[in-house]
Short mmCIF file of C-alpha atoms in Angstrom, two decimals:
data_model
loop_
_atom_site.label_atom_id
_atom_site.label_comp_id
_atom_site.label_asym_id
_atom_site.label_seq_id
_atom_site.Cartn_x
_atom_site.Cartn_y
_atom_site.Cartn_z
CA UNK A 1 83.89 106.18 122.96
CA UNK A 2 84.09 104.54 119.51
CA UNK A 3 80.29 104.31 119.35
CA UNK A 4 80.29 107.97 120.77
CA UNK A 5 81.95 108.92 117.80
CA UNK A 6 80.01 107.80 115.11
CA UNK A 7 76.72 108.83 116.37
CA UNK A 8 77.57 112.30 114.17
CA UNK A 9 77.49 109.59 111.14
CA UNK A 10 74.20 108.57 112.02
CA UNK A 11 72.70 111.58 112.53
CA UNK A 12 73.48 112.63 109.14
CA UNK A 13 72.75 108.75 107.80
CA UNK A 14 69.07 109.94 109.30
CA UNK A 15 68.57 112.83 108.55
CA UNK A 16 68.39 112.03 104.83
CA UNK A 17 64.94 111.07 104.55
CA UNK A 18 64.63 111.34 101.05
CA UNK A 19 66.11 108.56 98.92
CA UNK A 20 66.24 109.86 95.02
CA UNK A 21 67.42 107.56 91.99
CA UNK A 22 71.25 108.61 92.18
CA UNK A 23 71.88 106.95 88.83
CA UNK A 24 69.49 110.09 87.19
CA UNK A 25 71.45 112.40 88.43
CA UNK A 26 74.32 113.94 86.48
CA UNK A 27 78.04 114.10 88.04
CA UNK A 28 80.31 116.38 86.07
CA UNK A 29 83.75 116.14 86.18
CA UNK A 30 85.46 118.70 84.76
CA UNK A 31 87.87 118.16 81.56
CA UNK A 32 91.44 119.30 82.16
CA UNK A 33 92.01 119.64 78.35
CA UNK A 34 88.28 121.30 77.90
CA UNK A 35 87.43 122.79 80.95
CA UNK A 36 84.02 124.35 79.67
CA UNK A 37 83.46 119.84 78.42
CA UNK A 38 82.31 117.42 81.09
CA UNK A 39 85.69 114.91 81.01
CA UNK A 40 84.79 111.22 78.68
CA UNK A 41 83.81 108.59 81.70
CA UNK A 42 81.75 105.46 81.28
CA UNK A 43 80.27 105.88 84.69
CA UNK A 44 77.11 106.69 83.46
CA UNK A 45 77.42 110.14 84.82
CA UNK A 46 74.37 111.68 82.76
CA UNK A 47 76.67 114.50 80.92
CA UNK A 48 77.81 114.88 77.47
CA UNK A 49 79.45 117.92 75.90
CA UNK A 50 80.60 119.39 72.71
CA UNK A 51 82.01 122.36 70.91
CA UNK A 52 78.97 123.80 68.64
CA UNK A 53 81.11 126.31 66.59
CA UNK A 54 83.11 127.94 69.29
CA UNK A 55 80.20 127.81 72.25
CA UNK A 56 80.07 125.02 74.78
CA UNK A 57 77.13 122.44 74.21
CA UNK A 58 76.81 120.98 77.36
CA UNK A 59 74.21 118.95 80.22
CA UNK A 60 73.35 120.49 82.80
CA UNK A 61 71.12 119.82 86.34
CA UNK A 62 67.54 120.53 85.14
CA UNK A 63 67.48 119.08 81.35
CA UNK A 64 67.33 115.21 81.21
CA UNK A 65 70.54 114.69 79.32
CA UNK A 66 69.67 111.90 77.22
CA UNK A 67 66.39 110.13 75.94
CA UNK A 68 65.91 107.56 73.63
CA UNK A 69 63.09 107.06 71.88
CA UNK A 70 61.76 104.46 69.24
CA UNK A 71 59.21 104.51 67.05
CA UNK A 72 57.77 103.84 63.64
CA UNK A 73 61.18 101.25 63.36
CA UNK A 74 64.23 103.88 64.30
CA UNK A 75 65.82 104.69 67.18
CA UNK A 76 66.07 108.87 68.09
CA UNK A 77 69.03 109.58 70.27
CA UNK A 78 68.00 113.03 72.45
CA UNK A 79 70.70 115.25 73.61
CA UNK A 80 69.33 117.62 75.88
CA UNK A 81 71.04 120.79 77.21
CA UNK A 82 72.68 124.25 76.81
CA UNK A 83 74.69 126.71 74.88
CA UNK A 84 77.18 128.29 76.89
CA UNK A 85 79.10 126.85 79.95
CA UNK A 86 77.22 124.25 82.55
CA UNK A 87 77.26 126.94 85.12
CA UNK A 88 75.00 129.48 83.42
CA UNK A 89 72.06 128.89 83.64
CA UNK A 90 70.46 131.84 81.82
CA UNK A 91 71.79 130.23 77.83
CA UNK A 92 69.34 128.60 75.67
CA UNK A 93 68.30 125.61 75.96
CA UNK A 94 69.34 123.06 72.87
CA UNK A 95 68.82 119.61 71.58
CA UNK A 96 70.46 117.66 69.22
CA UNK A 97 69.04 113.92 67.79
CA UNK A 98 70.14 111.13 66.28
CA UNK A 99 67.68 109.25 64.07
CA UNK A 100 68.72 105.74 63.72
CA UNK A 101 66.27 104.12 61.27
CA UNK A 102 66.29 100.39 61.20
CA UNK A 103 67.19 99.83 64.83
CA UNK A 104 64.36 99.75 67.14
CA UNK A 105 65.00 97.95 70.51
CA UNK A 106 61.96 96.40 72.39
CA UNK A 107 64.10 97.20 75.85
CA UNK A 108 66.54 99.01 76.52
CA UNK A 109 68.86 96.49 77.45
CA UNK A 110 68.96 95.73 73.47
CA UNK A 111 70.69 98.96 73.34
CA UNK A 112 73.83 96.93 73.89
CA UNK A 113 73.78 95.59 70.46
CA UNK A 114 75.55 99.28 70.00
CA UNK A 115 78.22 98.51 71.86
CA UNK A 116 81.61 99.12 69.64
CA UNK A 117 80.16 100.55 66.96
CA UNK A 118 80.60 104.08 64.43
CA UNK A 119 78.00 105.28 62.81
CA UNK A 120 78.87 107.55 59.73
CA UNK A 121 76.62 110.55 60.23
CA UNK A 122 76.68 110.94 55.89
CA UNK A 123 74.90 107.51 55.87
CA UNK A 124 71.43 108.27 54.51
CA UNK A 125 69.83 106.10 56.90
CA UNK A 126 70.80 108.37 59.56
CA UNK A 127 69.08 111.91 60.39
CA UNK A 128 70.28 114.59 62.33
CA UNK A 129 68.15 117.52 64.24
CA UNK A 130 69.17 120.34 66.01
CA UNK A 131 66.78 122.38 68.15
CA UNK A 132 67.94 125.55 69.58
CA UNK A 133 65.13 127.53 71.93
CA UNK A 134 62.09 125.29 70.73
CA UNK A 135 63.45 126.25 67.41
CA UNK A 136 64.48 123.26 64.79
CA UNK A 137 66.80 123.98 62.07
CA UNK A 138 67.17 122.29 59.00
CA UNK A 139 70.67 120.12 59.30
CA UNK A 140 72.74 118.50 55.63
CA UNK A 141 75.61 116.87 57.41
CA UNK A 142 78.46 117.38 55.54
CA UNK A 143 80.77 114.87 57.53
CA UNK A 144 80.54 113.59 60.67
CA UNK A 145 80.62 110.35 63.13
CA UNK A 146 78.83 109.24 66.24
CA UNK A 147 80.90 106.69 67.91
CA UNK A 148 79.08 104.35 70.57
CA UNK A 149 82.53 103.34 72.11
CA UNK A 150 80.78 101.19 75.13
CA UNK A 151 77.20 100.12 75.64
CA UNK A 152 77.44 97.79 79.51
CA UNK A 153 74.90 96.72 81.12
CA UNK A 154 73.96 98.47 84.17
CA UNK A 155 74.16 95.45 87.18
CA UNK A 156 73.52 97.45 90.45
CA UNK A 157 73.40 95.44 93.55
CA UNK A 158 73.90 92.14 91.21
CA UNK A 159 70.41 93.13 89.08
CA UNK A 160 70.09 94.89 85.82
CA UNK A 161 69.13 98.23 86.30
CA UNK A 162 70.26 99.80 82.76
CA UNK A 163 72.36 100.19 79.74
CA UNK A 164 75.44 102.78 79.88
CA UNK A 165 76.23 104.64 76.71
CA UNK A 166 79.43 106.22 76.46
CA UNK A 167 81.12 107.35 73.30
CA UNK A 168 82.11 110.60 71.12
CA UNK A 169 80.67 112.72 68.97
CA UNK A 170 81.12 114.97 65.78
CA UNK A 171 80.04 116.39 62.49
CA UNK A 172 80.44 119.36 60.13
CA UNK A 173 77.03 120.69 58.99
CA UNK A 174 74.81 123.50 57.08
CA UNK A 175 72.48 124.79 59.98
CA UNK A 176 69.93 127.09 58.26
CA UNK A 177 72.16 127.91 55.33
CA UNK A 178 75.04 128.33 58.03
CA UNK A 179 77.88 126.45 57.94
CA UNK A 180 78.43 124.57 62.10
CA UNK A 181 81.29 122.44 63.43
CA UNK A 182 80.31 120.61 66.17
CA UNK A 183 83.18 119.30 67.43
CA UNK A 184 84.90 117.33 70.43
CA UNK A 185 81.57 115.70 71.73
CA UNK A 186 81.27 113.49 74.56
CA UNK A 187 78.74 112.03 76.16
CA UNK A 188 78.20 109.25 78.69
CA UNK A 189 74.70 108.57 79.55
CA UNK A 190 72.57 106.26 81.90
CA UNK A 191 69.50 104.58 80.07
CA UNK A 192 67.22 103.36 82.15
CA UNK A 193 63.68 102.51 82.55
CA UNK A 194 62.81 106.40 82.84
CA UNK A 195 64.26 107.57 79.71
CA UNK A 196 63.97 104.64 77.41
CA UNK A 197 60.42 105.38 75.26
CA UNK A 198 58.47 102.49 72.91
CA UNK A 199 56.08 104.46 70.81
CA UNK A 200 52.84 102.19 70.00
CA UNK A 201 52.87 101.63 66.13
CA UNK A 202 50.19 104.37 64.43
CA UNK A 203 48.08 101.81 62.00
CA UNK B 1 130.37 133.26 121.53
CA UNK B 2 127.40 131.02 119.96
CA UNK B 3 129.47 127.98 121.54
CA UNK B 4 129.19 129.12 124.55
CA UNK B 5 125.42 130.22 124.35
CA UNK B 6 124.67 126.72 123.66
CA UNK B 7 126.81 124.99 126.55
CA UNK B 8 125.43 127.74 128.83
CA UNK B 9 121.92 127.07 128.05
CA UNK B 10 122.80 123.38 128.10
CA UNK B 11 123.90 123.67 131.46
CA UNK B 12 121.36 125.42 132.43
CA UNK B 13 118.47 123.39 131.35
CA UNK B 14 119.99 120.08 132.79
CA UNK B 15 121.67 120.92 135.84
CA UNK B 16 120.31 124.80 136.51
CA UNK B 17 120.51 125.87 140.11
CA UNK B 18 120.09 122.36 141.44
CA UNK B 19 121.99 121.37 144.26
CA UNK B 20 125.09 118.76 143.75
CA UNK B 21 122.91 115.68 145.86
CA UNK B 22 119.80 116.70 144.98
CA UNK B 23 117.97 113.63 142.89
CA UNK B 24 116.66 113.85 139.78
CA UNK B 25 112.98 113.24 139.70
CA UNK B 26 112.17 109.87 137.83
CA UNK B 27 108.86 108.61 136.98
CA UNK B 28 106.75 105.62 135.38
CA UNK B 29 103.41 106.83 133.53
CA UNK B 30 100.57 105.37 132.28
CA UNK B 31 98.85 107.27 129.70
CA UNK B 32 95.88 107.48 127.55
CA UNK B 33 93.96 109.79 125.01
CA UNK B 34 92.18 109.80 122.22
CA UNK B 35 92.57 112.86 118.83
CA UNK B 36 89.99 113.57 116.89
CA UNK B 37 91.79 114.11 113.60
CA UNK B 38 90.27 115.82 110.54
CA UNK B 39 90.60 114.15 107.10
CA UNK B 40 89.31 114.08 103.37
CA UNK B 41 88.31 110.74 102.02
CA UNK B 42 91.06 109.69 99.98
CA UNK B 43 90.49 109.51 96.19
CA UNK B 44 88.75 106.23 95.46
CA UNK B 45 88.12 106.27 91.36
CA UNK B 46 85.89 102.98 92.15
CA UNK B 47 83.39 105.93 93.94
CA UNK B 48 80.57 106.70 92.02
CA UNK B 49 80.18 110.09 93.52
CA UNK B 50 77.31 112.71 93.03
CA UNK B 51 78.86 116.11 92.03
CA UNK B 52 76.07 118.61 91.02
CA UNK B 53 77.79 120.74 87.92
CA UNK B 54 77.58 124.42 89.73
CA UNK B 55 80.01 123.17 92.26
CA UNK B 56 83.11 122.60 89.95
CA UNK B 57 84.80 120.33 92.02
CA UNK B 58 86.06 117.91 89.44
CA UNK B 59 86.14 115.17 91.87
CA UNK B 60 83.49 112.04 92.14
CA UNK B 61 84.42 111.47 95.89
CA UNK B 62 83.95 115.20 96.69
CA UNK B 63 80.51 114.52 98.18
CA UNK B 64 81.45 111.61 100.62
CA UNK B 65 82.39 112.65 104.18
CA UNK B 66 84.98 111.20 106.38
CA UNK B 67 85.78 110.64 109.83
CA UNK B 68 88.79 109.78 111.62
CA UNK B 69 90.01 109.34 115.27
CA UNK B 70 92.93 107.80 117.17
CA UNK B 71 93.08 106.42 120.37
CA UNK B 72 95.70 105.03 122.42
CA UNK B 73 97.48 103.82 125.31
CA UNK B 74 100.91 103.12 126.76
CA UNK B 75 103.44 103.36 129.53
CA UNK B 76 106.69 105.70 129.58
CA UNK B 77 109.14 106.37 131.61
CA UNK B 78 109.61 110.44 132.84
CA UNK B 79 112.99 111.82 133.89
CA UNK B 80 113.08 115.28 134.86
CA UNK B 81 116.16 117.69 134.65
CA UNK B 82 118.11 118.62 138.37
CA UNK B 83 116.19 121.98 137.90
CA UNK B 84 112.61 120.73 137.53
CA UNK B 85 111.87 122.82 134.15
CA UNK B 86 112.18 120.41 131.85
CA UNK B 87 111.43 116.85 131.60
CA UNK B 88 112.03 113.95 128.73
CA UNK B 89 109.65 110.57 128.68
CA UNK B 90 109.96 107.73 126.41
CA UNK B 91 108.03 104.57 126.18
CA UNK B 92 106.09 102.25 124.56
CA UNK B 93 102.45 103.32 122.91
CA UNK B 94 99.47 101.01 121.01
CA UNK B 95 97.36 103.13 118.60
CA UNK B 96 93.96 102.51 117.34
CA UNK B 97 93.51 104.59 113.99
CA UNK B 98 89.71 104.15 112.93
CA UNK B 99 88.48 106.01 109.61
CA UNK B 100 85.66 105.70 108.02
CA UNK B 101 84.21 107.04 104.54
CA UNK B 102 79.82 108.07 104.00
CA UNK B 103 77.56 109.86 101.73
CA UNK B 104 77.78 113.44 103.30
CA UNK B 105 73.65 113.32 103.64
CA UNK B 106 73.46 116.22 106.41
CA UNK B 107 73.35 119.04 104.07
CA UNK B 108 71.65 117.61 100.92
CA UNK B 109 68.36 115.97 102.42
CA UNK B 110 67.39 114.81 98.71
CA UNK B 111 69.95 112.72 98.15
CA UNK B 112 70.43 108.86 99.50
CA UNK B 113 72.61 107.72 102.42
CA UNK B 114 74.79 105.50 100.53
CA UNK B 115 77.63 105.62 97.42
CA UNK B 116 78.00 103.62 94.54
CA UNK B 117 81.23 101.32 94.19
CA UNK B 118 82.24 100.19 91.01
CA UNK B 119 82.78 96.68 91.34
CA UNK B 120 83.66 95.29 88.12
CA UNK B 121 83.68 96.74 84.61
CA UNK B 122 84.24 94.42 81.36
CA UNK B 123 83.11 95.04 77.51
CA UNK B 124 79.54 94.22 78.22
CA UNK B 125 78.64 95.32 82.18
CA UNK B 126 79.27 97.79 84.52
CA UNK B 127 78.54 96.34 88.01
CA UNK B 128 78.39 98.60 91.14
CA UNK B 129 77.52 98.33 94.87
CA UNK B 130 75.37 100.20 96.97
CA UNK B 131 77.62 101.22 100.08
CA UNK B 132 76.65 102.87 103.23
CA UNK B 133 79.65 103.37 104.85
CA UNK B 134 83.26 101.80 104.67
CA UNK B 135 85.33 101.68 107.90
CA UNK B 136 89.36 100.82 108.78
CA UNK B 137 90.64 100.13 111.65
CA UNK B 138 94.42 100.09 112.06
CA UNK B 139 96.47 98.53 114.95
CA UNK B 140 100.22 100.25 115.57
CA UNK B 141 102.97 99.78 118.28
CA UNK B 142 105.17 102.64 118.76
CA UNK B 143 107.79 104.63 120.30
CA UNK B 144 106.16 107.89 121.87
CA UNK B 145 109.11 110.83 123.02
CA UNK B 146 108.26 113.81 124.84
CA UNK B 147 109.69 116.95 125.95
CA UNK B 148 108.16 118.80 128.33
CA UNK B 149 108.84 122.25 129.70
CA UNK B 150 107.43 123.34 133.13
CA UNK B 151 107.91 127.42 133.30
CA UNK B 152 107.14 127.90 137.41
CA UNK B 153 108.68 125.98 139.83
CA UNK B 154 107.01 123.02 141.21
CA UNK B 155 103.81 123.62 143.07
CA UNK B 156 100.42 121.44 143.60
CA UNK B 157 99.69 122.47 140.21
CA UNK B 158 101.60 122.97 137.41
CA UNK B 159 100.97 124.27 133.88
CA UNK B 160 103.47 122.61 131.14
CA UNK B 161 103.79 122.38 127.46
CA UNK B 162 104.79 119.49 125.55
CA UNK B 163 106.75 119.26 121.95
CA UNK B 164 106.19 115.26 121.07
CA UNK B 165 106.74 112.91 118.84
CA UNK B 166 105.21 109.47 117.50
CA UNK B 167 106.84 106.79 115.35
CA UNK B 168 104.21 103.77 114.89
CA UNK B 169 104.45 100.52 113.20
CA UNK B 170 101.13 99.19 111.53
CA UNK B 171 100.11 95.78 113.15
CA UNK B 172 97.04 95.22 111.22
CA UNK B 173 94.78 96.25 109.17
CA UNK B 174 90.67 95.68 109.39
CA UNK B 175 88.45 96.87 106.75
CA UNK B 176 84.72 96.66 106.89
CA UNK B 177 81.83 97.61 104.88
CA UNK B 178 78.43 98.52 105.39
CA UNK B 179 76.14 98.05 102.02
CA UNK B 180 72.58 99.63 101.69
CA UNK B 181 71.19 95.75 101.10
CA UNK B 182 72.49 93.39 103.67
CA UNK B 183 72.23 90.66 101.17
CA UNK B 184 75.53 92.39 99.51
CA UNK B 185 77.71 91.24 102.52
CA UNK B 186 78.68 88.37 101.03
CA UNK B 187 81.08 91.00 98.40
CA UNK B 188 82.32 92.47 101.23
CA UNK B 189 85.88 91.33 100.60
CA UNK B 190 85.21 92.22 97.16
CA UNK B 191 84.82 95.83 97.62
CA UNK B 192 87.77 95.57 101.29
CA UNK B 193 90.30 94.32 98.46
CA UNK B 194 89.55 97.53 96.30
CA UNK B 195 90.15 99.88 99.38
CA UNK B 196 94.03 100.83 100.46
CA UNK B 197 95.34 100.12 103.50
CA UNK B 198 97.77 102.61 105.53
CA UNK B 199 101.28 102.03 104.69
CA UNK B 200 103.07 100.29 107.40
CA UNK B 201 105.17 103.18 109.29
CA UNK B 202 103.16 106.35 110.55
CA UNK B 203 105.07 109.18 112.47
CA UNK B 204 102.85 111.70 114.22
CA UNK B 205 103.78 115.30 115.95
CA UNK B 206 101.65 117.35 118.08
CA UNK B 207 102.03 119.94 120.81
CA UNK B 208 100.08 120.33 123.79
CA UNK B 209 99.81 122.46 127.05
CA UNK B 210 98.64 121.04 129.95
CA UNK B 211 98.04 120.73 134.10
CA UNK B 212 99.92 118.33 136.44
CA UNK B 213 98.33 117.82 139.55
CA UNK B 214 100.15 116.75 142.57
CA UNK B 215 103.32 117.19 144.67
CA UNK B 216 107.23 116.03 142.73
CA UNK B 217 108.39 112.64 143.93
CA UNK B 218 104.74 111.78 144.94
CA UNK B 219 102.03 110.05 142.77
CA UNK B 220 100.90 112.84 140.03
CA UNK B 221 98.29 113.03 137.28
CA UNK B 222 97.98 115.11 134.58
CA UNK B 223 95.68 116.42 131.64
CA UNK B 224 96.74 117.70 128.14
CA UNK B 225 95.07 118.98 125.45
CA UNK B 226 96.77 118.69 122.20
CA UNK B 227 97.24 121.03 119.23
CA UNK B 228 97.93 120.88 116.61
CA UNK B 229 98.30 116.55 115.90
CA UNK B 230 100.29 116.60 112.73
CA UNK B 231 100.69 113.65 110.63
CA UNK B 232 104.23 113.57 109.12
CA UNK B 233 103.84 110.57 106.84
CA UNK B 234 102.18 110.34 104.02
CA UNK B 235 101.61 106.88 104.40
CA UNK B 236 99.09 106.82 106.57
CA UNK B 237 95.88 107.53 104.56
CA UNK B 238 93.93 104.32 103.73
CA UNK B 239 90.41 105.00 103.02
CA UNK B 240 90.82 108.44 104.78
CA UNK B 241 93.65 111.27 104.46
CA UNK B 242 94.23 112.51 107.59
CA UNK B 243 94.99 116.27 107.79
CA UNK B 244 95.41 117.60 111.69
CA UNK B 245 93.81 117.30 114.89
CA UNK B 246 93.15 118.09 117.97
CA UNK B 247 92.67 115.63 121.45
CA UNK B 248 93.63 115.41 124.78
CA UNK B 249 95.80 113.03 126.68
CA UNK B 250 95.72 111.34 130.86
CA UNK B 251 98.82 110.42 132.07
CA UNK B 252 99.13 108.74 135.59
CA UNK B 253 102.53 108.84 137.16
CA UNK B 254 104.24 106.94 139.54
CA UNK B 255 107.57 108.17 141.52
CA UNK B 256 110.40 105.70 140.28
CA UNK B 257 112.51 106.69 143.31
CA UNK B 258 111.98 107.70 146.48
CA UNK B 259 113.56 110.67 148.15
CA UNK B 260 115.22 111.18 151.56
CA UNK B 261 112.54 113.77 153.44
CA UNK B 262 115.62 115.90 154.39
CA UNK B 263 116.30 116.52 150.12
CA UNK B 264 113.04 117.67 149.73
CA UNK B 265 112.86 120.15 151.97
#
């Protein structure tokens, strides 16, 4: 009877016959306090969030939420997603980066060298974009931090897979003459093979 | 004049129209069934889960499924009021209570048949497990009570309803794991120590309706289906949270007395 039982479980074990990287995806668990934010993990849940003036800037299920990319001897810092809450699909699509200059990991498992660490956004070797709709704006931080709070290895199954970034967010800027808060941020991303880019040198 | 309601109806449930030297029907039974019970995985925060962001549901677990199920077997003994309507059994009843946790894979073909555990997590790594399926199986020994109510008088086949009542004591505890690379099994304690077991008292209600087959003071047998199964302790959920259920019981009985052929008649 017992085996009877779990043939339901095995039916549905089978009938998945597509196996996609689970770690890409993005889980969102909703913030009690925020409940437009995802809620801070250090799962590596693939979401971030933040209040861009009053609107939500948030992941969502189509935009790869974070991608690093380094090149010409810095480190960019992608955050890919929306204006407006995770469900709606229709807002625009926006991007903010990080430009660390003088940090340029070979692999991303140097990304752990991170770990613990605040990076005042006012320092001038740090840049700041903001793309809103394939449109970039012009960003002069006024204040601001970007707080790496973890950076773990990723051990799945006893082998590195990754780096997990996890940490907080914030700065006061002029956007196009216009003065932006962008406050409460979040994020908690997966790096992994897939999103971790090594530009070639131009000569 | 409520008083007397209640010793009236006293009276008449337990000694009724039933003649002064007529015995009281007495039996031994044997029973088994089985309840399918419906549950919720309980909420693990070692689960990695897979929550797409439309669905809102807050929870990392929400996208594992569950099943649970019950089985038992015991002996009581059955003693029947003067008037045949209603009849009390007590016994002695071991319970088998087997959950089990998976990736709920039916409805979203894309994604993979197994869950991440979190198996460790210090400053520098996060280390998780690939997990098919985790299972518990719980051993009780209880004290089953029943009351049963038989509306029409006794025939060949009677229908009866049943108001009963459970109170188990956990034996042991088994928990196993299934991981998506066999290799893993070696962490399987690892990942058995993270999961809860049931607490050690469970106490279960259910109702049921049911047929009896066969004549009174001979050898009878009867089937029950029961609903609602109703689990009245919290303690119970270990990897799964049992909700209701439904399931269906056999009982053999055996006549404890024998009756002069004159009574009967």
């Amino acid at each position: 009877m017992k085996y009877l039982l779990l043939l339901p479980i095995t039916i549905m074990i089978l009938a998945s016959c597509s196996k996609g990287n689970e770690l890409q995806k993005s889980i969102y668990v909703r913030d009690s306090k925020n409940p437009e934010l995802p809620a801070y993990s250090e799962w590596g849940y693939n979401t971030f969030g933040a209040y861009y003036d009053r609107q939500p800037f948030v992941s969502n299920d189509y935009e790869v939420p974070a991608k690093l990319i380094v090149a010409d001897g810095s480190t960019s810092f992608f955050l890919t997603g929306q204006i407006g809450p995770y469900y709606n699909y229709c807002d625009a699509n926006m991007t903010v980066t990080f430009i660390l200059r003088n940090f340029a990991p070979n692999l991303y498992n140097q990304l752990i060298l991170l770990n613990d660490s605040v990076i005042d956004l006012k320092n001038p070797l740090i840049e700041v974009k903001i793309n809103i709709e394939n449109t970039e704006s012009e960003v002069k931080i006024l204040n601001g931090k970007l707080e790496f709070k973890h950076a773990r290895n990723l051990i799945v199954d006893t082998k590195p897979v990754g780096v997990i970034l996890s940490g907080y967010f914030e700065f006061q800027a002029i956007v196009d003459t216009k003065p932006v808060t962008m406050s409460d941020g979040r994020f908690d991303v997966g790096v992994l093979r897939d999103n971790f880019y090594v530009m070639d040198e131009v000569d | 004049m409520r008083a007397k309601l209640f010793f009236g109806l006293v009276f008449y449930l337990f000694v009724g129209k039933a003649l002064a030297q007529e015995l009281r029907q007495k039996n031994l039974s044997f029973e088994t069934g089985i309840d399918f019970i419906f549950s919720e995985p309980t909420k693990m925060d070692f689960v990695r889960g897979d929550v797409p962001s439309y669905y809102n549901l807050g929870e990392a677990t929400s996208n594992l499924s569950s099943l649970q199920f019950k089985n038992y077997l015991g002996i009581k003994a059955e003693v029947f009021t003067l008037n045949n309507k209603f009849a009390l059994t007590g016994g002695i009843r071991y319970t088998h209570l087997y959950g089990a946790i998976g990736k709920q894979s039916y409805w979203y073909v894309t994604t993979s048949d197994f869950f991440y555990v979190l198996v460790t997590q210090n400053n520098s790594n996060t280390e998780l497990m690939k997990v098919k399926e985790v299972t518990q199986s719980s051993h009780y020994v209880g004290v089953p009570l029943e009351l049963k109510f038989f509306p029409m008088s006794p025939h060949l086949i009677q229908i009866y309803f049943k108001a009963g009542l459970e109170f188990n004591f956990r034996v042991k505890t088994k928990t196993d794991v299934v991981f998506s690379n066999d290799d893993m099994s070696i962490y399987k304690n690892k990942i058995a120590d993270l999961v809860r077991n049931p607490g050690n008292f469970c106490a279960v209600a259910n109702g049921a309706a049911g047929l009896r087959i066969g004549r009174p003071y001979k050898i009878n047998f009867s089937l029950e289906g029961n609903l609602p199964v109703v689990f009245i302790t919290q303690e119970t959920t270990g990897v799964v949270n049992p909700l209701s259920g439904v399931g269906f019981q056999c009982n053999l009985y055996i006549p404890l007395k024998k009756v002069n052929q004159n009574l009967k008649n």
